[in-house]
XYZ file of C-alpha atoms in Angstrom:
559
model
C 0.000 0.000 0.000
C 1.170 3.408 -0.796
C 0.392 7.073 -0.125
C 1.635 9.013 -2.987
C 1.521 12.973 -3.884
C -1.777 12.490 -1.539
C -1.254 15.522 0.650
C -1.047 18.364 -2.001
C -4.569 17.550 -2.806
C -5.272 17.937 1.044
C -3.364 21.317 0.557
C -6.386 22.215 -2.036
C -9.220 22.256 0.281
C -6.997 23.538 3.730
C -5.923 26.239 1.701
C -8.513 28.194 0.471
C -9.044 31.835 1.805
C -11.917 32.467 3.852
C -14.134 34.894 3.459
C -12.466 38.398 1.793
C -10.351 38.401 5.060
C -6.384 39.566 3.931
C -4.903 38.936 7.528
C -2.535 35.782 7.818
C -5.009 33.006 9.398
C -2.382 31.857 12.223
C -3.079 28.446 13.232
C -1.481 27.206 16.621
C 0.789 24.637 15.853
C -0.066 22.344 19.355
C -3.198 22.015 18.500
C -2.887 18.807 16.653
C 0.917 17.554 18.658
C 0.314 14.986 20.070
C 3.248 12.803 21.381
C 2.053 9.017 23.054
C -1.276 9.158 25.320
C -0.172 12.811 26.529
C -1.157 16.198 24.619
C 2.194 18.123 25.101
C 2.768 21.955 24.544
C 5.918 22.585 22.262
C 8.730 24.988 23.387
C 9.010 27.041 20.208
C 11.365 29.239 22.767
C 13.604 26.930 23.428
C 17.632 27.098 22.593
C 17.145 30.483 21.227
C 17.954 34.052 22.011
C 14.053 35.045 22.280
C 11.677 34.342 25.451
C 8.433 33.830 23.171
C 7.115 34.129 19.841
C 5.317 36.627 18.203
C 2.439 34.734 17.853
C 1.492 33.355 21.235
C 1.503 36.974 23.448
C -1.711 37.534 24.901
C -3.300 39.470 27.735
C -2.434 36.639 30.230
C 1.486 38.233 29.105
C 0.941 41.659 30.306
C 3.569 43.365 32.119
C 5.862 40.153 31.672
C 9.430 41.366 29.731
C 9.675 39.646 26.470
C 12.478 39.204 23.831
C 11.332 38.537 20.681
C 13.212 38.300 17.037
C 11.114 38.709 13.497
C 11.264 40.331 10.572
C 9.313 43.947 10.156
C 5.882 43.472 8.312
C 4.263 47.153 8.356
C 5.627 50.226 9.387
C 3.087 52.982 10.322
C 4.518 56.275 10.948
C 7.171 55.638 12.920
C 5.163 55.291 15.694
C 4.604 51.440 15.402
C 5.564 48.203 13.549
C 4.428 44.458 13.292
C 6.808 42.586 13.667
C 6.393 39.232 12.030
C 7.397 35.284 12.660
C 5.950 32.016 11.725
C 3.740 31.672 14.546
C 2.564 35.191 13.859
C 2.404 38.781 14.767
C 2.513 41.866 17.403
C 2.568 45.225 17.413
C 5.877 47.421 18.855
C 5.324 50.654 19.590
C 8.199 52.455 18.928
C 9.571 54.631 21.509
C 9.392 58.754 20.796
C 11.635 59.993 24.002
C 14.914 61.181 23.540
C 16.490 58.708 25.819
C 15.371 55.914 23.642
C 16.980 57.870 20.272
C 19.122 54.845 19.519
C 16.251 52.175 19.295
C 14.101 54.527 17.580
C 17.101 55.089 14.949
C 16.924 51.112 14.441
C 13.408 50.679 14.555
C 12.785 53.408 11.943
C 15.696 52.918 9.331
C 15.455 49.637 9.005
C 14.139 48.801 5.666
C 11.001 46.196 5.462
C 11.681 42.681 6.030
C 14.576 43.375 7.778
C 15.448 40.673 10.788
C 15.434 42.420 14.062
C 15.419 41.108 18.005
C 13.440 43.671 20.705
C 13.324 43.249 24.269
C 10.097 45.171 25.922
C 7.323 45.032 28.331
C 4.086 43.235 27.297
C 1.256 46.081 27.427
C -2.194 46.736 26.909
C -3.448 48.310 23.633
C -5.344 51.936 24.513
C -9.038 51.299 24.511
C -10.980 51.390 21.077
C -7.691 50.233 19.348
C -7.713 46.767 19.746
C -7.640 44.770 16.541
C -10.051 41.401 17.146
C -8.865 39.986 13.446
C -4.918 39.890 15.118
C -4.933 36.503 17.875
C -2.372 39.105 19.234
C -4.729 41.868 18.808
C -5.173 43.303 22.328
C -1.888 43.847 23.526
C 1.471 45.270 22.184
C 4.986 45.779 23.234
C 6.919 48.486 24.548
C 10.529 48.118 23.390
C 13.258 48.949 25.613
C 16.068 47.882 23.523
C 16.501 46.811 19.648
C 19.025 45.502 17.490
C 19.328 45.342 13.941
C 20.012 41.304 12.645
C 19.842 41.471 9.314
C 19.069 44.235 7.180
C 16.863 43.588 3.962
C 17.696 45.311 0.233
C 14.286 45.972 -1.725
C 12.472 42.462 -2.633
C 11.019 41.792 -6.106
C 7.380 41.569 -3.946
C 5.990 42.372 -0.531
C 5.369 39.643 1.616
C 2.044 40.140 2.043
C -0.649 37.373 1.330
C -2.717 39.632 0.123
C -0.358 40.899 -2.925
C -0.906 38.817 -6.341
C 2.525 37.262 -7.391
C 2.796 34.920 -10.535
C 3.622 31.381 -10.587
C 7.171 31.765 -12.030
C 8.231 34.832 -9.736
C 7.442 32.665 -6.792
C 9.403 30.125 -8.185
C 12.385 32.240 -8.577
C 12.386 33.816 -5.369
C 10.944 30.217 -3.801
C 12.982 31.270 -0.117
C 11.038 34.740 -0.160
C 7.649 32.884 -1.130
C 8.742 30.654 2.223
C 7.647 33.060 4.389
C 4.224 33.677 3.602
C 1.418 32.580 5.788
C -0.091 29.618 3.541
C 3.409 27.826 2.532
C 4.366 28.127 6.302
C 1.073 26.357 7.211
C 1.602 23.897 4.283
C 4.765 22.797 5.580
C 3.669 22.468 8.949
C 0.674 20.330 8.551
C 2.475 18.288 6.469
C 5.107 17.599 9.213
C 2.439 17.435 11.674
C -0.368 14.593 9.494
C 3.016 12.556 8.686
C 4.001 12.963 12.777
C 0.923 11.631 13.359
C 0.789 8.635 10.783
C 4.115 7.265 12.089
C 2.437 7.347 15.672
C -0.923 5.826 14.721
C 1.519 3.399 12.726
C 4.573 2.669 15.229
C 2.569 2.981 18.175
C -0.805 1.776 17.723
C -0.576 -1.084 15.289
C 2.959 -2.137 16.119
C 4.445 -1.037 12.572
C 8.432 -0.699 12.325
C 9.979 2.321 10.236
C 12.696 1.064 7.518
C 14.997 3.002 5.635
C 15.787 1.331 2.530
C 18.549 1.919 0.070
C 18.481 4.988 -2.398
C 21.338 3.173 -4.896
C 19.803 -0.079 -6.647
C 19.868 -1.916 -9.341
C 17.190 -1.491 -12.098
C 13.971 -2.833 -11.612
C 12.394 -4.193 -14.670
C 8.514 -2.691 -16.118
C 7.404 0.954 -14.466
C 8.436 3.861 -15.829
C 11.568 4.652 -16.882
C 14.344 5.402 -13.690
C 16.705 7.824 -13.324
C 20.662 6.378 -13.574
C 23.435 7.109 -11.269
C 27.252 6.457 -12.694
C 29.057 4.721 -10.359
C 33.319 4.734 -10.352
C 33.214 1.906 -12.396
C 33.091 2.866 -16.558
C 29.698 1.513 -17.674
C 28.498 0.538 -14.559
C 25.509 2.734 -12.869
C 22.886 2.501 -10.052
C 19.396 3.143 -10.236
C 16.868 5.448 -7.942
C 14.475 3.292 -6.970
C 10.668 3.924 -8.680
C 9.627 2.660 -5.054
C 11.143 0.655 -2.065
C 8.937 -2.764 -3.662
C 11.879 -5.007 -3.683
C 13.130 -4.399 -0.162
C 9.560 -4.410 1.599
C 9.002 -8.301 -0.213
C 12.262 -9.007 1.152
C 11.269 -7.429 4.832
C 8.034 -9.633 4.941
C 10.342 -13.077 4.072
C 12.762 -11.724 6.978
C 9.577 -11.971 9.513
C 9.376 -8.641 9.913
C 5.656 -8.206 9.221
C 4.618 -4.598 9.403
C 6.754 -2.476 7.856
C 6.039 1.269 6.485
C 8.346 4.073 5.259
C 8.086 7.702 4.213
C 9.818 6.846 1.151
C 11.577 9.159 -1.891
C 10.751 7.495 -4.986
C 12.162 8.693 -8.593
C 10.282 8.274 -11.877
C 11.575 9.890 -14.945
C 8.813 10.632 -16.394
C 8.188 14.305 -16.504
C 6.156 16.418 -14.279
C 2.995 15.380 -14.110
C 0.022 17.296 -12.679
C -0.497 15.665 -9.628
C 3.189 14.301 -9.580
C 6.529 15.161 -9.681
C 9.729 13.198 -11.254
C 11.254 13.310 -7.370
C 8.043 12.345 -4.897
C 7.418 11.395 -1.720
C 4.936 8.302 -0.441
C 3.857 6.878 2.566
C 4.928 3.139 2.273
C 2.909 0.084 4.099
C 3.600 -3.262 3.552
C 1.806 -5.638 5.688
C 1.592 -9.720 6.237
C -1.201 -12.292 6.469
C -3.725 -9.509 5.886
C -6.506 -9.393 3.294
C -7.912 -6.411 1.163
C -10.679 -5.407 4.338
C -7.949 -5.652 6.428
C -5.657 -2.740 4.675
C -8.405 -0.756 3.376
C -9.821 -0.391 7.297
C -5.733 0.263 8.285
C -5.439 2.955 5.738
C -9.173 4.550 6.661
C -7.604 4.645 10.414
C -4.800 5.992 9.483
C -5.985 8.853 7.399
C -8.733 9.163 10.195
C -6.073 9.574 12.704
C -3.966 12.444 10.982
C -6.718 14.136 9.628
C -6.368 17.744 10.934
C -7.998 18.579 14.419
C -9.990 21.921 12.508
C -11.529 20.054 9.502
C -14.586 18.174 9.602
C -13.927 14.544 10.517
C -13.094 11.761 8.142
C -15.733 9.551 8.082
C -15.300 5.618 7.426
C -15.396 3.354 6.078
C -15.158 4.995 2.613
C -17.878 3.734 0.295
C -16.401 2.038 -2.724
C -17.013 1.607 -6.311
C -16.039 -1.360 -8.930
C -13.618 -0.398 -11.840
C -16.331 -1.362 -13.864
C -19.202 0.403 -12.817
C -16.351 3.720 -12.413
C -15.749 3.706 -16.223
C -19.483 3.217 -17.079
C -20.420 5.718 -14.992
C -17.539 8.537 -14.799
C -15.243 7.320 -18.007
C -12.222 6.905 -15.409
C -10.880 4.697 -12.507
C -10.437 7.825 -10.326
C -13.760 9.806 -10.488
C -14.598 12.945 -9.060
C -17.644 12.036 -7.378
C -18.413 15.573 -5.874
C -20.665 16.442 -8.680
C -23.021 14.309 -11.661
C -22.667 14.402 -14.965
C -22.622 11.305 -15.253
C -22.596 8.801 -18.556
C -25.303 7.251 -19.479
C -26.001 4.420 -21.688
C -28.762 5.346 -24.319
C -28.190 2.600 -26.652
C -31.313 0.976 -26.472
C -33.058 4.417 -28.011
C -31.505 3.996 -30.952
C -31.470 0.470 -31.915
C -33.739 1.232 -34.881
C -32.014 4.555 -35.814
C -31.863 5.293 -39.589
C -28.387 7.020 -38.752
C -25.864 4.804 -40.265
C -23.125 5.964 -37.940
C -25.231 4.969 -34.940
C -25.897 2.181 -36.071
C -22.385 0.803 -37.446
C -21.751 1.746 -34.089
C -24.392 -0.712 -32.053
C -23.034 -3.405 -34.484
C -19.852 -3.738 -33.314
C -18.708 -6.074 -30.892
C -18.946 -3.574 -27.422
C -20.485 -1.190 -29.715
C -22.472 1.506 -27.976
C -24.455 4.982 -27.653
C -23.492 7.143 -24.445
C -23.859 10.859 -23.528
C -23.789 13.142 -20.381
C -25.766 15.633 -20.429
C -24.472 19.188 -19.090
C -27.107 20.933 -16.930
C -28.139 24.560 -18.367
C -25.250 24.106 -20.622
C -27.121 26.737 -23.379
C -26.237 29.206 -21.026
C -22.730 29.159 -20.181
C -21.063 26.589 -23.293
C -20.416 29.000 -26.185
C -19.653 27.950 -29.845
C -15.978 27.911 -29.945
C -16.371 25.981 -26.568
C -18.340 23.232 -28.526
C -15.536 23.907 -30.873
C -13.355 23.097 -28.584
C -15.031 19.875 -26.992
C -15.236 18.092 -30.340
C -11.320 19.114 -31.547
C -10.397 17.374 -27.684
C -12.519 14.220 -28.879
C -10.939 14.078 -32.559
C -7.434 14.849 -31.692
C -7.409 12.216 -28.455
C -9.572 10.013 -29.180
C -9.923 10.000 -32.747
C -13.613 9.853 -32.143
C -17.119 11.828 -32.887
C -18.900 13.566 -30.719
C -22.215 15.139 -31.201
C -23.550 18.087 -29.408
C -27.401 18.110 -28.562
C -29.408 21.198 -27.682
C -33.052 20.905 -26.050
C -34.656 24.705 -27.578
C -37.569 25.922 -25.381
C -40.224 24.763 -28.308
C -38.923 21.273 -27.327
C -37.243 20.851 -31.047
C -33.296 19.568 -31.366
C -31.424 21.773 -32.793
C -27.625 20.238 -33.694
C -25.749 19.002 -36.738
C -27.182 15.952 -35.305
C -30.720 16.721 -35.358
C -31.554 14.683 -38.915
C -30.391 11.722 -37.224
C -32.815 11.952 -33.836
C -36.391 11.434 -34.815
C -39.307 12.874 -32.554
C -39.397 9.551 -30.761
C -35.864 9.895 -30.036
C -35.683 13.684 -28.890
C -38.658 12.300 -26.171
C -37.125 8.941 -25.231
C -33.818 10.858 -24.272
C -36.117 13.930 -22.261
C -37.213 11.343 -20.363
C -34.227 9.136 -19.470
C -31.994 11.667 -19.357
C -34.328 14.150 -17.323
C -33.097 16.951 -19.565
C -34.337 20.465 -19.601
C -34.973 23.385 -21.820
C -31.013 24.640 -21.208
C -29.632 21.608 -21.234
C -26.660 20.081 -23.504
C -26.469 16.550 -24.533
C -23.177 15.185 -25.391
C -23.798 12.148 -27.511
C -20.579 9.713 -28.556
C -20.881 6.281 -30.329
C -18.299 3.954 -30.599
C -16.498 0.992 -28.292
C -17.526 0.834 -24.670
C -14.557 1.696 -23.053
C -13.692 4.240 -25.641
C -16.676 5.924 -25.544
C -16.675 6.364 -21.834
C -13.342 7.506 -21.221
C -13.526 10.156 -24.054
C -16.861 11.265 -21.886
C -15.324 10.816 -18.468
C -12.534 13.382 -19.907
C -15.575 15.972 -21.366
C -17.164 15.749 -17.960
C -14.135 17.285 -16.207
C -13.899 19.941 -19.260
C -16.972 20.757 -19.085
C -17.358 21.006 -15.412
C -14.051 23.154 -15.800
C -15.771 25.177 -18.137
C -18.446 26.129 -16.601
C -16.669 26.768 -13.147
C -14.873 29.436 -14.886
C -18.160 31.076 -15.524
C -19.268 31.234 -12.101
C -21.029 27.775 -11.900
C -20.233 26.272 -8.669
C -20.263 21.824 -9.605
C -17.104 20.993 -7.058
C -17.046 22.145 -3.154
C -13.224 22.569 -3.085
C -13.528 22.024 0.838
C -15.325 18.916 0.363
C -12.822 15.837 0.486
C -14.881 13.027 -1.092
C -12.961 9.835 -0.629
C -13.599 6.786 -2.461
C -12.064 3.012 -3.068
C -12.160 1.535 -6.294
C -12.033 -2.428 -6.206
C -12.035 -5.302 -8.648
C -9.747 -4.358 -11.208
C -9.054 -6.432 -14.318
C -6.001 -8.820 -13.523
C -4.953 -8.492 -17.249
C -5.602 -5.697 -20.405
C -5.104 -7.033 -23.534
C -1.820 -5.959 -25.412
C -2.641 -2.652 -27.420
C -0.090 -4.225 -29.932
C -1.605 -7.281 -29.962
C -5.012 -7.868 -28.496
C -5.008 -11.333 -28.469
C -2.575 -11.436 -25.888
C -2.272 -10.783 -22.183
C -0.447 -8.219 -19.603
C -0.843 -7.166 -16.385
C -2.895 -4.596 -15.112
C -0.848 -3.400 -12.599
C 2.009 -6.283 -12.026
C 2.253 -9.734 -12.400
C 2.472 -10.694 -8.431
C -0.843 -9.089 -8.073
C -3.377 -11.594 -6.820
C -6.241 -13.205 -8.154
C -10.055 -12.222 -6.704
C -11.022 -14.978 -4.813
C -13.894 -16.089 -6.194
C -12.482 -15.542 -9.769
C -9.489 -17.869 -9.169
C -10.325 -20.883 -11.160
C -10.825 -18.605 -14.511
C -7.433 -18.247 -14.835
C -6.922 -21.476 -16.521
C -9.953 -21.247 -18.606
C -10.709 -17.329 -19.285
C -7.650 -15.041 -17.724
C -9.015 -11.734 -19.425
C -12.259 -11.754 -17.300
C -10.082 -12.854 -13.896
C -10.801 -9.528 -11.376
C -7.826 -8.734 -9.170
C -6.976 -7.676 -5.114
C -6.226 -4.518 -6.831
C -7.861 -1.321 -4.787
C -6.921 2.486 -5.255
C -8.094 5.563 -2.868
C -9.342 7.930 -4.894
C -9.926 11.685 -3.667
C -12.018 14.266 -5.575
C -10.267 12.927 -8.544
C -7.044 11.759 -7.977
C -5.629 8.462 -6.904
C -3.549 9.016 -3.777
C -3.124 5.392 -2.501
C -3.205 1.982 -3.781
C -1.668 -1.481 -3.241
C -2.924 -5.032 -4.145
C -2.703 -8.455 -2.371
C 0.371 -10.643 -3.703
C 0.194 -13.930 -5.117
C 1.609 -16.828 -2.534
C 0.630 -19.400 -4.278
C 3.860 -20.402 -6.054
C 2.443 -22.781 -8.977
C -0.263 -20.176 -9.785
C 2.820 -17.512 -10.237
C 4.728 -19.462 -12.171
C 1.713 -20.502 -13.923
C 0.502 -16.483 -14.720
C 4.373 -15.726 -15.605
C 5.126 -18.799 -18.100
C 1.625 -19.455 -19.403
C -0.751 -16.567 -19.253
C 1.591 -13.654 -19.734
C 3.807 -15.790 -22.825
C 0.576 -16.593 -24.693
């Protein structure tokens, strides 16, 4: 079982602004620490030259002397500054006597985002003034002394969530782009969810961390690895795609629960929800069944889940990779909203179209659509335009646009082809209305729905962008998809075999005995988590049975 890329689609839904607010949303970083059966409170203080942070000062604080270091966020008349960490910020007031020229001088001169450390009394604010959006919004400090750590040159943006930077000047200036509110809090619940896993793992369920090698040798099928030259001329190591070799070899050593937070390496370009140079959370478990890891890996996720975010809730329902490709044209749906593909082949079994029906007389030959609620309103005709170039160009396929006019009569370059009967039979299965958009494909099954499952996420894309809210992007909608095909035929060569996933993968249970009679209808102990869309886990139950392997390896897979 693995964990991979999973937690920057977390990062999605934590990370959206709330509300119009532009102040930092400071979260407090013990909320969620938890270390055995005892809550502890961290020392963020501790082994450095400040007494607290700028975050955590509060009214219980007043009159105490603080020290505190940060770099200067506002400036407002030389009369006061915030003064800024990553647990958050406070307001100085900068002193005006002459006796205090000196820490004025530093206070004032010092250019923005310049490092500074100030020692003070913790006051109250003057009444009227305090700021309830600031956690350290009723109190402020009265410096005594200041000194000057680290003086800041101009900065190619402020550091200010509210100020709009673009994707490739954060990149650039990635250590600036550090210190703003939302990648702070990234980084920190990350630490904190994979803190948590490794106790709900090591602690609860008895689970021993492993390191394994980086430097391997190659491991044959996958995608393609990256090569490391060793001293020796033609000789070179591989990064490891992921830690599968040593885990198999853990579970023969007796180890029996074993997990990682593993760097894996696939040279395969960046991919949307991947990069070449990932990290996963590795389980690999003996004498367990499917249940058994799907309910660990609920648990687990359970268990980290952040303390301010609704509860997960298990067990997650699941869905067969059948009824996912019928239904949603993909083995990782987005099940937050419909759309969703619908068979209408029986409508036109007595079409007079002769594509349609060339179509229905193939072997897996059918008619499917989805049909795009109030789509008259927000598609427009170079968006059509668009849909069927996506279908032609990647899927070297037809696809038909429908519209339903308010006098109830179909208006679409497919309209000679739909008789009355037709245009009514679809109303009614399809529960379409007057704004509605049909989009009608015909071809092979699994053809048809995938090239559908991919104009359900354009469209819903589409009209998103036009103010039409389809996906909550706070909602995390978790599902399992099960009973995958043990073996695809060869695009090559259909007539023969290969794995789905790998060869070690086991059999279904009740599907066992097919494998010596009909292999390509055999289901596997496959299962992927899917969330909103993307497949962040997965794993499969190995073959033990060593005359079934070697019958799958010599037989099956060699034709």
């Amino acid at each position: 079982m693995y964990f991979s890329s999973w937690l920057s689609q977390l990062y999605r839904g934590f990370s959206r602004p709330i509300g119009r607010t532009t102040q930092p949303i400071w979260v407090p970083l013990s909320r969620n620490l938890m270390l055995g059966s005892q809550r502890k409170m961290p020392e963020f203080s501790s082994f450095v030259a400040r007494t607290n942070t700028c975050g955590e000062l509060r009214p219980s604080h007043l009159g105490q002397e603080v020290t505190l270091c940060g770099w200067i966020q506002y400036r407002r008349q030389n009369i006061f500054l915030v003064l800024r960490d990553c647990h958050g910020l406070v307001q100085v007031v900068i002193p005006q006597d002459e006796s205090a020229a000196s820490v004025k001088k530093v206070l004032c001169e010092a250019p923005l985002e310049s490092v500074v450390r100030i020692s003070g009394t913790v006051i109250s604010r003057p009444p009227g003034q305090e700021n309830p959006k600031m956690p350290t919004g009723a109190i402020e400090i009265k410096v005594k002394t200041a000194e000057l750590l680290n003086s800041c040159r101009k900065l190619p943006f402020e550091i200010k969530d509210f100020v709009k930077k673009t994707e490739a000047l954060r990149l650039q200036y990635r250590y600036l782009d550090l210190r703003s509110a939302q990648m702070q809090h990234n980084l920190r619940l990350r630490s904190q969810m994979v803190m948590r896993m490794r106790e709900y793992l090591c602690n609860l369920h008895g689970f021993v961390d492993v390191e394994t090698p980086t430097l391997f040798k190659r491991t044959p099928g996958g995608a393609k690895e990256f090569l490391v030259p060793s001293r020796e001329p033609g000789k070179f190591y591989s990064l490891p795609q992921s830690p599968q070799q040593f885990k198999q070899l853990l579970m023969i050593g007796g180890l029996d629960r074993y997990f990682q937070v593993a760097r894996c390496y696939r040279d395969e370009g960046s991919r949307p929800d991947r990069q070449p140079e990932f990290t996963q959370i590795d389980i690999e478990m003996s004498f367990v069944d499917q249940t058994g890891i799907q309910s660990l890996t609920e648990g687990l996720l359970q268990y980290a889940w952040p303390g301010d975010r609704d509860p997960v809730v298990t067990p997650f329902p699941s869905m067969p990779f059948a009824e996912a490709l019928a239904t949603y044209g993909t083995d990782k749906p987005d099940t937050r909203f419909g759309m969703k593909i619908t068979d209408i082949s029986d409508v036109f079994r007595n079409t007079k179209s002769e594509f349609l029906q060339d179509s229905l007389s193939k072997p897996q030959g059918t008619v499917k659509a989805i049909c795009v609620r109030e789509g008259a309103k927000y598609l427009k005709r170079k968006d059509i335009k668009s849909i069927r170039k996506c279908a032609t160009d990647h899927f070297n396929q037809e696809v038909l646009p429908v519209f339903l006019k308010a006098n109830s009569n179909w208006n679409a370059p497919v309209a000679k082809f739909i008789e009355e009967e037709h245009g009514l039979e679809l109303t009614r299965m399809m529960e379409l209305q007057e704004d509605d958009v049909l989009l009608l494909t015909a071809g092979e099954h699994a053809k048809a729905c995938s090239l559908l499952g991919k104009l359900r996420l354009e469209c819903a894309d589409l009209l998103e962008g036009r103010g039409v809210v389809l996906r909550d992007p706070t909602q995390f909608s978790f599902l399992w998809v099960v009973d995958f095909p043990l073996f695809f035929p060869k695009e090559d060569n259909p007539k023969e075999l290969e794995s789905a996933h790998h060869p070690f993968t086991a059999p279904h249970p009740s599907d066992g005995h097919l494998i010596y009679t009909e292999p390509e209808k055999v289901r596997s102990q496959h299962y992927d988590l899917v969330l909103n869309g993307h497949e962040i886990g997965g794993g499969s139950i190995r073959i033990h049975d060593a005359e079934l392997q070697r019958y799958i390896l010599s037989t099956v897979l060699k034709g």
